[in-house]
Amino acid sequence: MHFVDPSREVLAETLLAAGPDSPTLCRGWKTRDLAAHLYLRERKAAVGLGLIIKRLSKASDKATSRLASKLTTPDEYTKLVKAFRAGPPALSPMKIKALDESSNLIEYFVHTEDVRRAVDRWAPRALDEEYSEALWDDLIKRAAILYRGVDLGIVLVRPSGPRHVAKRAPVSVAIVGEPQELLMHAHGRTRHALVTFEGQPDAVALLQSAEVGL
């Protein structure tokens, strides 16, 4: 099942409901900055690559900031979010369904939660079981990269039983939570992820102070 299209719709509606000046979990970004990022990453390859290639990060940040600064009215913000919701342009690689799924399944979930969880009162969404399984499958493909900066072994554990060894080391910590919560933790939203830890106290403390995510 293709989950990206409905996830795009949910993200767009979340951004529209929040308005251009709401906080997000993305450091230094308001919703207008997040909307600009989402719009540009389908139109300027350097914006998306700037998140994973350090030498492109400054150009990516500048392009995002420049577009966000132009969203000076609610109408301009709404217009840009609706353009994002309409999907990538005809010649964008994101038109290829397989690439769209691999690039955006997690991206859209995490950014939706970046807006939802940036306020004082929030509650986790009840996700469709197939959607939750798709998030889990994608997470375990990336987990080793996301936890590469942690000097510990990492085991991801779901309450229902499935587990995945993301990284091996002499001392390990198990992170326990539903797939969407494990996903948020793995992407650096550690204080806003509903997870628990199993391991030696000093190892757990090390994990909680570590740099997690890309």
Short mmCIF file of C-alpha atoms in Angstrom, two decimals:
data_model
loop_
_atom_site.label_atom_id
_atom_site.label_comp_id
_atom_site.label_asym_id
_atom_site.label_seq_id
_atom_site.Cartn_x
_atom_site.Cartn_y
_atom_site.Cartn_z
CA MET A 1 0.00 0.00 0.00
CA HIS A 2 1.24 3.49 -0.86
CA PHE A 3 1.17 5.66 2.29
CA VAL A 4 2.99 8.75 1.10
CA ASP A 5 0.04 10.50 -0.59
CA PRO A 6 -2.23 10.41 2.49
CA SER A 7 0.77 11.30 4.67
CA ARG A 8 1.42 14.35 2.49
CA GLU A 9 -2.21 15.36 2.91
CA VAL A 10 -2.05 15.01 6.71
CA LEU A 11 1.19 17.02 6.86
CA ALA A 12 -0.25 19.78 4.71
CA GLU A 13 -3.40 19.99 6.82
CA THR A 14 -1.30 20.07 9.99
CA LEU A 15 0.76 22.96 8.61
CA LEU A 16 -2.34 24.86 7.50
CA ALA A 17 -4.01 24.41 10.88
CA ALA A 18 -0.89 25.61 12.69
CA GLY A 19 -0.36 28.72 10.59
CA PRO A 20 2.98 30.25 9.54
CA ASP A 21 4.38 31.26 12.94
CA SER A 22 3.93 28.16 15.09
CA PRO A 23 6.89 26.40 16.71
CA THR A 24 8.27 23.10 15.46
CA LEU A 25 10.73 20.55 16.83
CA CYS A 26 13.15 21.48 14.04
CA ARG A 27 15.76 23.65 15.71
CA GLY A 28 15.36 27.31 14.76
CA TRP A 29 12.42 26.69 12.44
CA LYS A 30 8.87 27.89 12.61
CA THR A 31 6.19 26.32 10.47
CA ARG A 32 6.93 28.75 7.62
CA ASP A 33 10.52 27.44 7.49
CA LEU A 34 9.37 23.82 7.52
CA ALA A 35 6.87 24.52 4.74
CA ALA A 36 9.58 26.21 2.67
CA HIS A 37 11.88 23.21 3.18
CA LEU A 38 9.22 20.73 2.10
CA TYR A 39 8.37 22.75 -0.98
CA LEU A 40 11.98 23.25 -2.07
CA ARG A 41 13.26 19.70 -1.51
CA GLU A 42 11.02 18.55 -4.39
CA ARG A 43 12.18 21.35 -6.64
CA LYS A 44 15.83 21.95 -5.70
CA ALA A 45 17.92 18.84 -5.16
CA ALA A 46 20.52 20.76 -3.13
CA VAL A 47 17.94 21.46 -0.43
CA GLY A 48 17.28 17.80 0.24
CA LEU A 49 20.94 16.82 -0.15
CA GLY A 50 21.95 19.60 2.25
CA LEU A 51 20.58 17.53 5.12
CA ILE A 52 23.02 14.68 4.46
CA ILE A 53 25.95 16.33 2.64
CA LYS A 54 27.64 18.83 4.92
CA ARG A 55 29.14 21.00 2.19
CA LEU A 56 25.67 21.63 0.77
CA SER A 57 24.01 22.45 4.08
CA LYS A 58 24.71 26.19 4.00
CA ALA A 59 23.24 26.58 0.52
CA SER A 60 20.23 24.52 1.58
CA ASP A 61 19.68 26.61 4.71
CA LYS A 62 20.00 29.85 2.77
CA ALA A 63 17.47 28.78 0.14
CA THR A 64 15.00 27.68 2.81
CA SER A 65 15.46 30.86 4.84
CA ARG A 66 15.12 33.03 1.75
CA LEU A 67 11.82 31.45 0.74
CA ALA A 68 10.47 31.41 4.29
CA SER A 69 11.19 35.14 4.63
CA LYS A 70 8.95 35.81 1.64
CA LEU A 71 5.95 34.20 3.35
CA THR A 72 4.98 37.47 5.00
CA THR A 73 1.22 36.93 5.00
CA PRO A 74 -1.01 33.99 5.91
CA ASP A 75 -2.23 33.89 2.31
CA GLU A 76 1.29 33.46 0.93
CA TYR A 77 1.96 30.70 3.45
CA THR A 78 -1.29 28.95 2.58
CA LYS A 79 -0.51 29.17 -1.14
CA LEU A 80 2.89 27.53 -0.65
CA VAL A 81 1.53 24.75 1.57
CA LYS A 82 -1.17 24.02 -0.99
CA ALA A 83 1.49 23.85 -3.71
CA PHE A 84 3.33 21.27 -1.59
CA ARG A 85 0.10 19.35 -1.02
CA ALA A 86 -0.51 19.21 -4.79
CA GLY A 87 2.63 17.10 -5.18
CA PRO A 88 5.99 17.40 -6.93
CA PRO A 89 6.33 19.01 -10.38
CA ALA A 90 6.13 16.85 -13.47
CA LEU A 91 9.90 16.41 -13.93
CA SER A 92 10.72 15.81 -10.27
CA PRO A 93 12.28 12.43 -9.40
CA MET A 94 9.68 12.27 -6.62
CA LYS A 95 7.13 11.42 -9.31
CA ILE A 96 8.64 7.92 -9.29
CA LYS A 97 6.53 6.05 -6.75
CA ALA A 98 9.34 3.88 -5.37
CA LEU A 99 11.57 6.91 -4.78
CA ASP A 100 8.66 8.89 -3.37
CA GLU A 101 7.97 6.11 -0.85
CA SER A 102 11.60 5.65 0.21
CA SER A 103 12.25 9.39 0.50
CA ASN A 104 9.03 10.62 2.04
CA LEU A 105 7.36 7.93 4.14
CA ILE A 106 9.40 8.75 7.24
CA GLU A 107 10.02 12.38 6.27
CA TYR A 108 6.32 13.23 6.26
CA PHE A 109 5.53 11.36 9.47
CA VAL A 110 8.36 12.97 11.42
CA HIS A 111 7.62 16.48 10.16
CA THR A 112 3.92 16.12 10.95
CA GLU A 113 4.89 15.23 14.50
CA ASP A 114 7.42 18.10 14.53
CA VAL A 115 4.44 20.43 14.37
CA ARG A 116 2.03 18.43 16.53
CA ARG A 117 4.49 17.80 19.37
CA ALA A 118 5.94 21.29 19.58
CA VAL A 119 3.03 22.45 21.74
CA ASP A 120 2.52 21.77 25.46
CA ARG A 121 -0.43 19.44 25.05
CA TRP A 122 -0.30 16.71 22.45
CA ALA A 123 -1.25 13.08 22.21
CA PRO A 124 0.13 10.33 19.96
CA ARG A 125 -1.92 9.50 16.90
CA ALA A 126 -3.63 6.13 16.56
CA LEU A 127 -2.07 4.77 13.38
CA ASP A 128 -3.40 2.21 10.95
CA GLU A 129 -1.62 -1.10 11.59
CA GLU A 130 -0.30 -1.36 8.03
CA TYR A 131 1.04 2.19 8.21
CA SER A 132 2.74 1.44 11.53
CA GLU A 133 4.33 -1.68 10.03
CA ALA A 134 5.57 0.32 7.05
CA LEU A 135 7.20 2.84 9.39
CA TRP A 136 8.86 0.01 11.32
CA ASP A 137 10.18 -1.61 8.14
CA ASP A 138 11.67 1.68 6.99
CA LEU A 139 13.13 2.44 10.41
CA ILE A 140 15.05 -0.81 10.69
CA LYS A 141 16.64 -0.16 7.29
CA ARG A 142 18.04 3.15 8.56
CA ALA A 143 18.59 2.52 12.25
CA ALA A 144 22.29 1.74 12.00
CA ILE A 145 22.93 5.11 10.35
CA LEU A 146 20.71 7.03 12.75
CA TYR A 147 22.48 5.60 15.81
CA ARG A 148 26.00 5.58 14.38
CA GLY A 149 27.10 8.41 16.68
CA VAL A 150 26.09 6.55 19.85
CA ASP A 151 28.91 4.68 21.61
CA LEU A 152 26.60 1.84 22.66
CA GLY A 153 24.81 -1.15 21.26
CA ILE A 154 21.21 -0.29 20.40
CA VAL A 155 18.26 -2.67 20.30
CA LEU A 156 14.86 -1.39 19.16
CA VAL A 157 12.02 -3.25 20.84
CA ARG A 158 8.29 -3.09 20.19
CA PRO A 159 5.89 -3.85 23.06
CA SER A 160 4.25 -6.51 20.88
CA GLY A 161 7.51 -8.46 20.68
CA PRO A 162 9.48 -7.67 17.47
CA ARG A 163 13.00 -6.36 18.06
CA HIS A 164 15.86 -5.18 15.88
CA VAL A 165 19.55 -4.92 16.73
CA ALA A 166 20.46 -1.55 15.25
CA LYS A 167 24.04 -1.55 16.50
CA ARG A 168 26.25 -4.05 18.29
CA ALA A 169 28.66 -3.16 21.11
CA PRO A 170 29.84 -4.71 24.41
CA VAL A 171 27.28 -2.62 26.31
CA SER A 172 23.76 -2.18 24.91
CA VAL A 173 20.56 -0.33 25.69
CA ALA A 174 17.13 -1.47 24.56
CA ILE A 175 14.76 1.30 23.46
CA VAL A 176 11.15 0.20 23.87
CA GLY A 177 8.19 1.80 22.13
CA GLU A 178 5.71 1.67 19.29
CA PRO A 179 7.23 2.07 15.80
CA GLN A 180 6.26 5.73 15.50
CA GLU A 181 7.83 6.54 18.88
CA LEU A 182 11.02 4.65 18.09
CA LEU A 183 11.09 6.55 14.81
CA MET A 184 10.91 9.91 16.58
CA HIS A 185 13.68 8.93 18.97
CA ALA A 186 15.92 7.68 16.17
CA HIS A 187 15.50 10.99 14.35
CA GLY A 188 16.72 13.00 17.29
CA ARG A 189 13.36 13.99 18.76
CA THR A 190 14.43 12.19 21.91
CA ARG A 191 12.59 14.37 24.43
CA HIS A 192 9.33 14.07 22.49
CA ALA A 193 9.35 10.31 21.92
CA LEU A 194 7.24 8.05 24.14
CA VAL A 195 9.86 5.38 24.74
CA THR A 196 11.43 3.64 27.72
CA PHE A 197 14.93 2.26 28.18
CA GLU A 198 16.31 -1.02 29.45
CA GLY A 199 19.97 -1.24 30.37
CA GLN A 200 22.60 -0.27 32.89
CA PRO A 201 21.90 3.20 34.39
CA ASP A 202 25.19 4.66 33.16
CA ALA A 203 24.55 3.29 29.65
CA VAL A 204 21.05 4.75 29.61
CA ALA A 205 22.44 8.10 30.76
CA LEU A 206 25.03 7.99 27.97
CA LEU A 207 22.31 7.32 25.39
CA GLN A 208 20.19 10.18 26.71
CA SER A 209 23.08 12.60 26.29
CA ALA A 210 24.19 11.28 22.88
CA GLU A 211 23.68 12.86 19.47
CA VAL A 212 21.04 10.78 17.69
CA GLY A 213 19.80 11.07 14.12
CA LEU A 214 21.24 12.54 10.94
#
